[in-house]
């Protein structure tokens, strides 16, 4: 049998902010992609409430993997590590017909961001349609096009100071200014604390 593994089944952002020292992060809904790593090992699973780790254990048992849950009450027995993580959230609306050019510029800016001190990753979303259920709309679902096209950009940082230093970089400032020609309205950016 291979060495035991301790697996944190929470989302990456939760893991970064505090986890058992030496644990690896495999979020619950990604477990199926890592079966070959887990096979032949005793796997110890945990999360903050026990709910997701129990779900992961049930799934792994169904796949023939030896898995056990570390109860939340036993977490104090382990050495923990991690650091603060915050999110800068940007809302952007792009003029119709300029989406491809805008996305290309954003990709270039994101590539520059990798390697910047304090940067911990990013996600970019293009809004595609309106959710009837989440918006409380009535009637049968119809695909409603969102115009102008909206984007949500999340960037993760170790601190507000790291993010502010990033924006002081002349190349970054120039990159952000070059995006304004594509925008249908002024962008909004704010900081968000990651709760879960």
PDB file of C-alpha atoms in Angstrom:
ATOM      1  CA  UNK A   1       0.000   0.000   0.000  1.00  0.00           C
ATOM      2  CA  UNK A   2       1.199   3.512  -0.830  1.00  0.00           C
ATOM      3  CA  UNK A   3       1.601   6.263   1.775  1.00  0.00           C
ATOM      4  CA  UNK A   4      -1.534   7.641   3.408  1.00  0.00           C
ATOM      5  CA  UNK A   5      -2.861  10.936   2.115  1.00  0.00           C
ATOM      6  CA  UNK A   6      -4.711  13.646   3.983  1.00  0.00           C
ATOM      7  CA  UNK A   7      -7.128  15.362   1.618  1.00  0.00           C
ATOM      8  CA  UNK A   8      -8.908  18.659   2.226  1.00  0.00           C
ATOM      9  CA  UNK A   9     -12.141  18.434   0.203  1.00  0.00           C
ATOM     10  CA  UNK A  10     -13.056  22.125   0.509  1.00  0.00           C
ATOM     11  CA  UNK A  11     -12.696  24.652  -2.294  1.00  0.00           C
ATOM     12  CA  UNK A  12      -9.234  25.976  -3.125  1.00  0.00           C
ATOM     13  CA  UNK A  13      -9.856  29.372  -1.530  1.00  0.00           C
ATOM     14  CA  UNK A  14     -10.817  27.743   1.782  1.00  0.00           C
ATOM     15  CA  UNK A  15      -7.742  25.500   1.632  1.00  0.00           C
ATOM     16  CA  UNK A  16      -5.323  28.390   1.048  1.00  0.00           C
ATOM     17  CA  UNK A  17      -6.659  30.248   4.087  1.00  0.00           C
ATOM     18  CA  UNK A  18      -6.028  27.342   6.461  1.00  0.00           C
ATOM     19  CA  UNK A  19      -5.478  23.594   6.148  1.00  0.00           C
ATOM     20  CA  UNK A  20      -3.769  20.653   7.836  1.00  0.00           C
ATOM     21  CA  UNK A  21      -0.036  20.912   7.207  1.00  0.00           C
ATOM     22  CA  UNK A  22       0.911  18.440   4.479  1.00  0.00           C
ATOM     23  CA  UNK A  23      -2.673  17.933   3.252  1.00  0.00           C
ATOM     24  CA  UNK A  24      -3.431  18.149  -0.439  1.00  0.00           C
ATOM     25  CA  UNK A  25      -6.499  19.899  -1.811  1.00  0.00           C
ATOM     26  CA  UNK A  26      -8.964  17.958  -3.936  1.00  0.00           C
ATOM     27  CA  UNK A  27     -12.339  19.723  -3.860  1.00  0.00           C
ATOM     28  CA  UNK A  28     -15.303  17.381  -3.401  1.00  0.00           C
ATOM     29  CA  UNK A  29     -16.642  17.847  -6.910  1.00  0.00           C
ATOM     30  CA  UNK A  30     -13.202  17.187  -8.468  1.00  0.00           C
ATOM     31  CA  UNK A  31     -12.641  13.892  -6.628  1.00  0.00           C
ATOM     32  CA  UNK A  32     -13.438  11.749  -9.689  1.00  0.00           C
ATOM     33  CA  UNK A  33     -10.512  13.282 -11.583  1.00  0.00           C
ATOM     34  CA  UNK A  34      -7.992  12.103  -8.986  1.00  0.00           C
ATOM     35  CA  UNK A  35      -8.962   8.461  -8.437  1.00  0.00           C
ATOM     36  CA  UNK A  36      -5.682   7.150  -9.881  1.00  0.00           C
ATOM     37  CA  UNK A  37      -3.762   9.176  -7.267  1.00  0.00           C
ATOM     38  CA  UNK A  38      -5.955   7.882  -4.423  1.00  0.00           C
ATOM     39  CA  UNK A  39      -6.183   4.195  -5.375  1.00  0.00           C
ATOM     40  CA  UNK A  40      -4.081   1.896  -3.191  1.00  0.00           C
ATOM     41  CA  UNK A  41      -3.800   4.458  -0.384  1.00  0.00           C
ATOM     42  CA  UNK A  42      -5.562   5.060   2.879  1.00  0.00           C
ATOM     43  CA  UNK A  43      -7.163   8.466   2.392  1.00  0.00           C
ATOM     44  CA  UNK A  44      -8.057  10.705   5.327  1.00  0.00           C
ATOM     45  CA  UNK A  45     -10.635  13.323   4.349  1.00  0.00           C
ATOM     46  CA  UNK A  46     -11.719  16.507   6.074  1.00  0.00           C
ATOM     47  CA  UNK A  47     -13.650  19.742   5.704  1.00  0.00           C
ATOM     48  CA  UNK A  48     -14.852  22.279   8.255  1.00  0.00           C
ATOM     49  CA  UNK A  49     -18.238  20.664   9.087  1.00  0.00           C
ATOM     50  CA  UNK A  50     -17.808  17.017   8.088  1.00  0.00           C
ATOM     51  CA  UNK A  51     -20.559  17.188   5.452  1.00  0.00           C
ATOM     52  CA  UNK A  52     -18.414  17.387   2.307  1.00  0.00           C
ATOM     53  CA  UNK A  53     -15.835  14.943   3.693  1.00  0.00           C
ATOM     54  CA  UNK A  54     -18.602  12.368   4.365  1.00  0.00           C
ATOM     55  CA  UNK A  55     -19.874  12.810   0.807  1.00  0.00           C
ATOM     56  CA  UNK A  56     -16.315  12.352  -0.515  1.00  0.00           C
ATOM     57  CA  UNK A  57     -15.820   9.220   1.621  1.00  0.00           C
ATOM     58  CA  UNK A  58     -19.061   7.696   0.315  1.00  0.00           C
ATOM     59  CA  UNK A  59     -17.995   8.379  -3.251  1.00  0.00           C
ATOM     60  CA  UNK A  60     -14.482   6.972  -2.741  1.00  0.00           C
ATOM     61  CA  UNK A  61     -15.850   3.839  -1.043  1.00  0.00           C
ATOM     62  CA  UNK A  62     -18.100   3.304  -4.086  1.00  0.00           C
ATOM     63  CA  UNK A  63     -14.927   3.443  -6.210  1.00  0.00           C
ATOM     64  CA  UNK A  64     -13.034   0.960  -4.032  1.00  0.00           C
ATOM     65  CA  UNK A  65     -10.804   3.539  -2.314  1.00  0.00           C
ATOM     66  CA  UNK A  66     -10.059   3.147   1.415  1.00  0.00           C
ATOM     67  CA  UNK A  67     -11.249   6.480   2.838  1.00  0.00           C
ATOM     68  CA  UNK A  68     -11.936   7.739   6.329  1.00  0.00           C
ATOM     69  CA  UNK A  69     -13.266  11.072   7.617  1.00  0.00           C
ATOM     70  CA  UNK A  70     -11.350  13.169  10.145  1.00  0.00           C
ATOM     71  CA  UNK A  71     -14.152  14.528  12.363  1.00  0.00           C
ATOM     72  CA  UNK A  72     -14.186  18.325  12.860  1.00  0.00           C
ATOM     73  CA  UNK A  73     -13.712  17.728  16.606  1.00  0.00           C
ATOM     74  CA  UNK A  74     -10.294  16.111  15.874  1.00  0.00           C
ATOM     75  CA  UNK A  75      -8.985  18.965  13.718  1.00  0.00           C
ATOM     76  CA  UNK A  76      -7.333  20.546  16.774  1.00  0.00           C
ATOM     77  CA  UNK A  77      -4.997  17.520  16.911  1.00  0.00           C
ATOM     78  CA  UNK A  78      -3.321  18.577  13.641  1.00  0.00           C
ATOM     79  CA  UNK A  79      -0.844  21.340  12.878  1.00  0.00           C
ATOM     80  CA  UNK A  80      -2.425  23.910  10.580  1.00  0.00           C
ATOM     81  CA  UNK A  81      -0.943  26.253   7.978  1.00  0.00           C
ATOM     82  CA  UNK A  82      -2.235  28.792   5.477  1.00  0.00           C
ATOM     83  CA  UNK A  83      -2.456  32.523   4.897  1.00  0.00           C
ATOM     84  CA  UNK A  84      -4.925  35.272   4.242  1.00  0.00           C
ATOM     85  CA  UNK A  85      -6.513  35.478   0.838  1.00  0.00           C
ATOM     86  CA  UNK A  86      -8.734  38.233  -0.473  1.00  0.00           C
ATOM     87  CA  UNK A  87     -10.488  38.769  -3.740  1.00  0.00           C
ATOM     88  CA  UNK A  88     -10.589  41.860  -5.947  1.00  0.00           C
ATOM     89  CA  UNK A  89     -13.876  41.720  -7.875  1.00  0.00           C
ATOM     90  CA  UNK A  90     -14.284  43.601 -11.159  1.00  0.00           C
ATOM     91  CA  UNK A  91     -17.538  44.134 -13.059  1.00  0.00           C
ATOM     92  CA  UNK A  92     -17.008  45.110 -16.697  1.00  0.00           C
ATOM     93  CA  UNK A  93     -19.455  45.777 -19.546  1.00  0.00           C
ATOM     94  CA  UNK A  94     -18.059  45.618 -23.093  1.00  0.00           C
ATOM     95  CA  UNK A  95     -19.372  47.361 -26.202  1.00  0.00           C
ATOM     96  CA  UNK A  96     -21.157  44.981 -28.617  1.00  0.00           C
ATOM     97  CA  UNK A  97     -18.845  43.547 -31.268  1.00  0.00           C
ATOM     98  CA  UNK A  98     -15.648  44.164 -29.291  1.00  0.00           C
ATOM     99  CA  UNK A  99     -15.810  41.115 -27.022  1.00  0.00           C
ATOM    100  CA  UNK A 100     -13.108  39.056 -28.811  1.00  0.00           C
ATOM    101  CA  UNK A 101     -10.606  41.917 -28.814  1.00  0.00           C
ATOM    102  CA  UNK A 102     -11.385  42.678 -25.169  1.00  0.00           C
ATOM    103  CA  UNK A 103     -10.893  39.032 -24.151  1.00  0.00           C
ATOM    104  CA  UNK A 104      -7.544  38.921 -25.980  1.00  0.00           C
ATOM    105  CA  UNK A 105      -6.336  42.029 -24.110  1.00  0.00           C
ATOM    106  CA  UNK A 106      -7.527  40.609 -20.776  1.00  0.00           C
ATOM    107  CA  UNK A 107      -5.643  37.342 -21.450  1.00  0.00           C
ATOM    108  CA  UNK A 108      -2.448  39.314 -22.097  1.00  0.00           C
ATOM    109  CA  UNK A 109      -2.895  41.296 -18.891  1.00  0.00           C
ATOM    110  CA  UNK A 110      -3.602  38.116 -16.908  1.00  0.00           C
ATOM    111  CA  UNK A 111      -0.436  36.463 -18.232  1.00  0.00           C
ATOM    112  CA  UNK A 112       1.587  39.439 -17.036  1.00  0.00           C
ATOM    113  CA  UNK A 113       0.016  39.109 -13.584  1.00  0.00           C
ATOM    114  CA  UNK A 114       1.421  35.614 -13.007  1.00  0.00           C
ATOM    115  CA  UNK A 115       4.605  35.985 -11.029  1.00  0.00           C
ATOM    116  CA  UNK A 116       3.570  39.285  -9.404  1.00  0.00           C
ATOM    117  CA  UNK A 117       4.287  39.198  -5.671  1.00  0.00           C
ATOM    118  CA  UNK A 118       1.112  38.558  -3.693  1.00  0.00           C
ATOM    119  CA  UNK A 119      -0.924  37.283  -6.669  1.00  0.00           C
ATOM    120  CA  UNK A 120      -2.728  33.973  -6.017  1.00  0.00           C
ATOM    121  CA  UNK A 121      -4.738  33.395  -9.193  1.00  0.00           C
ATOM    122  CA  UNK A 122      -7.720  34.643 -11.155  1.00  0.00           C
ATOM    123  CA  UNK A 123     -10.998  33.684 -12.788  1.00  0.00           C
ATOM    124  CA  UNK A 124     -12.867  35.483 -15.546  1.00  0.00           C
ATOM    125  CA  UNK A 125     -16.529  34.918 -16.361  1.00  0.00           C
ATOM    126  CA  UNK A 126     -18.578  36.099 -19.334  1.00  0.00           C
ATOM    127  CA  UNK A 127     -22.247  36.568 -18.425  1.00  0.00           C
ATOM    128  CA  UNK A 128     -24.259  34.519 -20.922  1.00  0.00           C
ATOM    129  CA  UNK A 129     -27.934  34.811 -19.985  1.00  0.00           C
ATOM    130  CA  UNK A 130     -30.288  35.534 -17.103  1.00  0.00           C
ATOM    131  CA  UNK A 131     -31.217  32.876 -14.539  1.00  0.00           C
ATOM    132  CA  UNK A 132     -34.988  32.714 -14.208  1.00  0.00           C
ATOM    133  CA  UNK A 133     -34.888  30.904 -10.864  1.00  0.00           C
ATOM    134  CA  UNK A 134     -32.257  33.128  -9.304  1.00  0.00           C
ATOM    135  CA  UNK A 135     -33.840  36.327 -10.646  1.00  0.00           C
ATOM    136  CA  UNK A 136     -37.385  35.412  -9.622  1.00  0.00           C
ATOM    137  CA  UNK A 137     -38.626  35.696 -13.223  1.00  0.00           C
ATOM    138  CA  UNK A 138     -41.913  33.988 -13.990  1.00  0.00           C
ATOM    139  CA  UNK A 139     -42.946  31.988 -17.008  1.00  0.00           C
ATOM    140  CA  UNK A 140     -41.092  29.528 -19.163  1.00  0.00           C
ATOM    141  CA  UNK A 141     -37.348  29.913 -19.470  1.00  0.00           C
ATOM    142  CA  UNK A 142     -36.245  31.826 -22.543  1.00  0.00           C
ATOM    143  CA  UNK A 143     -32.637  32.547 -23.394  1.00  0.00           C
ATOM    144  CA  UNK A 144     -32.277  36.278 -22.725  1.00  0.00           C
ATOM    145  CA  UNK A 145     -29.190  37.844 -24.244  1.00  0.00           C
ATOM    146  CA  UNK A 146     -27.327  40.196 -21.912  1.00  0.00           C
ATOM    147  CA  UNK A 147     -26.298  43.408 -23.698  1.00  0.00           C
ATOM    148  CA  UNK A 148     -23.828  44.905 -23.442  1.00  0.00           C
ATOM    149  CA  UNK A 149     -21.820  41.763 -22.687  1.00  0.00           C
ATOM    150  CA  UNK A 150     -20.850  41.709 -19.028  1.00  0.00           C
ATOM    151  CA  UNK A 151     -17.783  40.144 -17.430  1.00  0.00           C
ATOM    152  CA  UNK A 152     -16.863  39.366 -13.857  1.00  0.00           C
ATOM    153  CA  UNK A 153     -13.135  39.196 -13.134  1.00  0.00           C
ATOM    154  CA  UNK A 154     -11.896  37.786  -9.829  1.00  0.00           C
ATOM    155  CA  UNK A 155      -8.265  38.145  -8.812  1.00  0.00           C
ATOM    156  CA  UNK A 156      -6.939  36.617  -5.602  1.00  0.00           C
ATOM    157  CA  UNK A 157      -4.291  38.322  -3.468  1.00  0.00           C
ATOM    158  CA  UNK A 158      -2.444  37.897  -0.194  1.00  0.00           C
ATOM    159  CA  UNK A 159      -3.330  41.460   0.818  1.00  0.00           C
ATOM    160  CA  UNK A 160      -4.886  44.734  -0.263  1.00  0.00           C
ATOM    161  CA  UNK A 161      -1.370  46.206  -0.284  1.00  0.00           C
ATOM    162  CA  UNK A 162      -0.145  43.601  -2.807  1.00  0.00           C
ATOM    163  CA  UNK A 163      -3.080  44.383  -5.090  1.00  0.00           C
ATOM    164  CA  UNK A 164      -2.561  48.145  -4.819  1.00  0.00           C
ATOM    165  CA  UNK A 165       1.186  47.759  -5.588  1.00  0.00           C
ATOM    166  CA  UNK A 166       0.210  45.753  -8.672  1.00  0.00           C
ATOM    167  CA  UNK A 167      -1.894  48.675  -9.940  1.00  0.00           C
ATOM    168  CA  UNK A 168       1.037  51.083  -9.436  1.00  0.00           C
ATOM    169  CA  UNK A 169       3.122  49.156 -12.002  1.00  0.00           C
ATOM    170  CA  UNK A 170       3.281  51.345 -15.171  1.00  0.00           C
ATOM    171  CA  UNK A 171       2.779  48.320 -17.456  1.00  0.00           C
ATOM    172  CA  UNK A 172      -0.326  47.294 -15.502  1.00  0.00           C
ATOM    173  CA  UNK A 173      -1.715  50.834 -15.509  1.00  0.00           C
ATOM    174  CA  UNK A 174      -1.154  51.016 -19.271  1.00  0.00           C
ATOM    175  CA  UNK A 175      -2.814  47.608 -19.721  1.00  0.00           C
ATOM    176  CA  UNK A 176      -5.888  48.632 -17.763  1.00  0.00           C
ATOM    177  CA  UNK A 177      -6.123  51.959 -19.580  1.00  0.00           C
ATOM    178  CA  UNK A 178      -5.994  50.114 -22.924  1.00  0.00           C
ATOM    179  CA  UNK A 179      -9.136  48.206 -21.888  1.00  0.00           C
ATOM    180  CA  UNK A 180     -11.224  51.371 -21.544  1.00  0.00           C
ATOM    181  CA  UNK A 181     -11.778  51.706 -25.309  1.00  0.00           C
ATOM    182  CA  UNK A 182     -13.748  48.432 -25.183  1.00  0.00           C
ATOM    183  CA  UNK A 183     -15.926  49.334 -22.211  1.00  0.00           C
ATOM    184  CA  UNK A 184     -19.551  50.416 -22.454  1.00  0.00           C
ATOM    185  CA  UNK A 185     -19.492  51.925 -18.944  1.00  0.00           C
ATOM    186  CA  UNK A 186     -17.054  52.641 -16.146  1.00  0.00           C
ATOM    187  CA  UNK A 187     -15.800  49.445 -14.490  1.00  0.00           C
ATOM    188  CA  UNK A 188     -16.357  48.760 -10.798  1.00  0.00           C
ATOM    189  CA  UNK A 189     -13.813  47.058  -8.578  1.00  0.00           C
ATOM    190  CA  UNK A 190     -14.066  46.244  -4.902  1.00  0.00           C
ATOM    191  CA  UNK A 191     -12.524  43.914  -2.354  1.00  0.00           C
ATOM    192  CA  UNK A 192     -14.350  40.873  -1.041  1.00  0.00           C
ATOM    193  CA  UNK A 193     -13.543  38.690   1.926  1.00  0.00           C
ATOM    194  CA  UNK A 194     -13.749  34.995   1.047  1.00  0.00           C
ATOM    195  CA  UNK A 195     -16.146  33.294   3.448  1.00  0.00           C
ATOM    196  CA  UNK A 196     -16.407  29.914   1.753  1.00  0.00           C
TER     197      UNK A 196
END
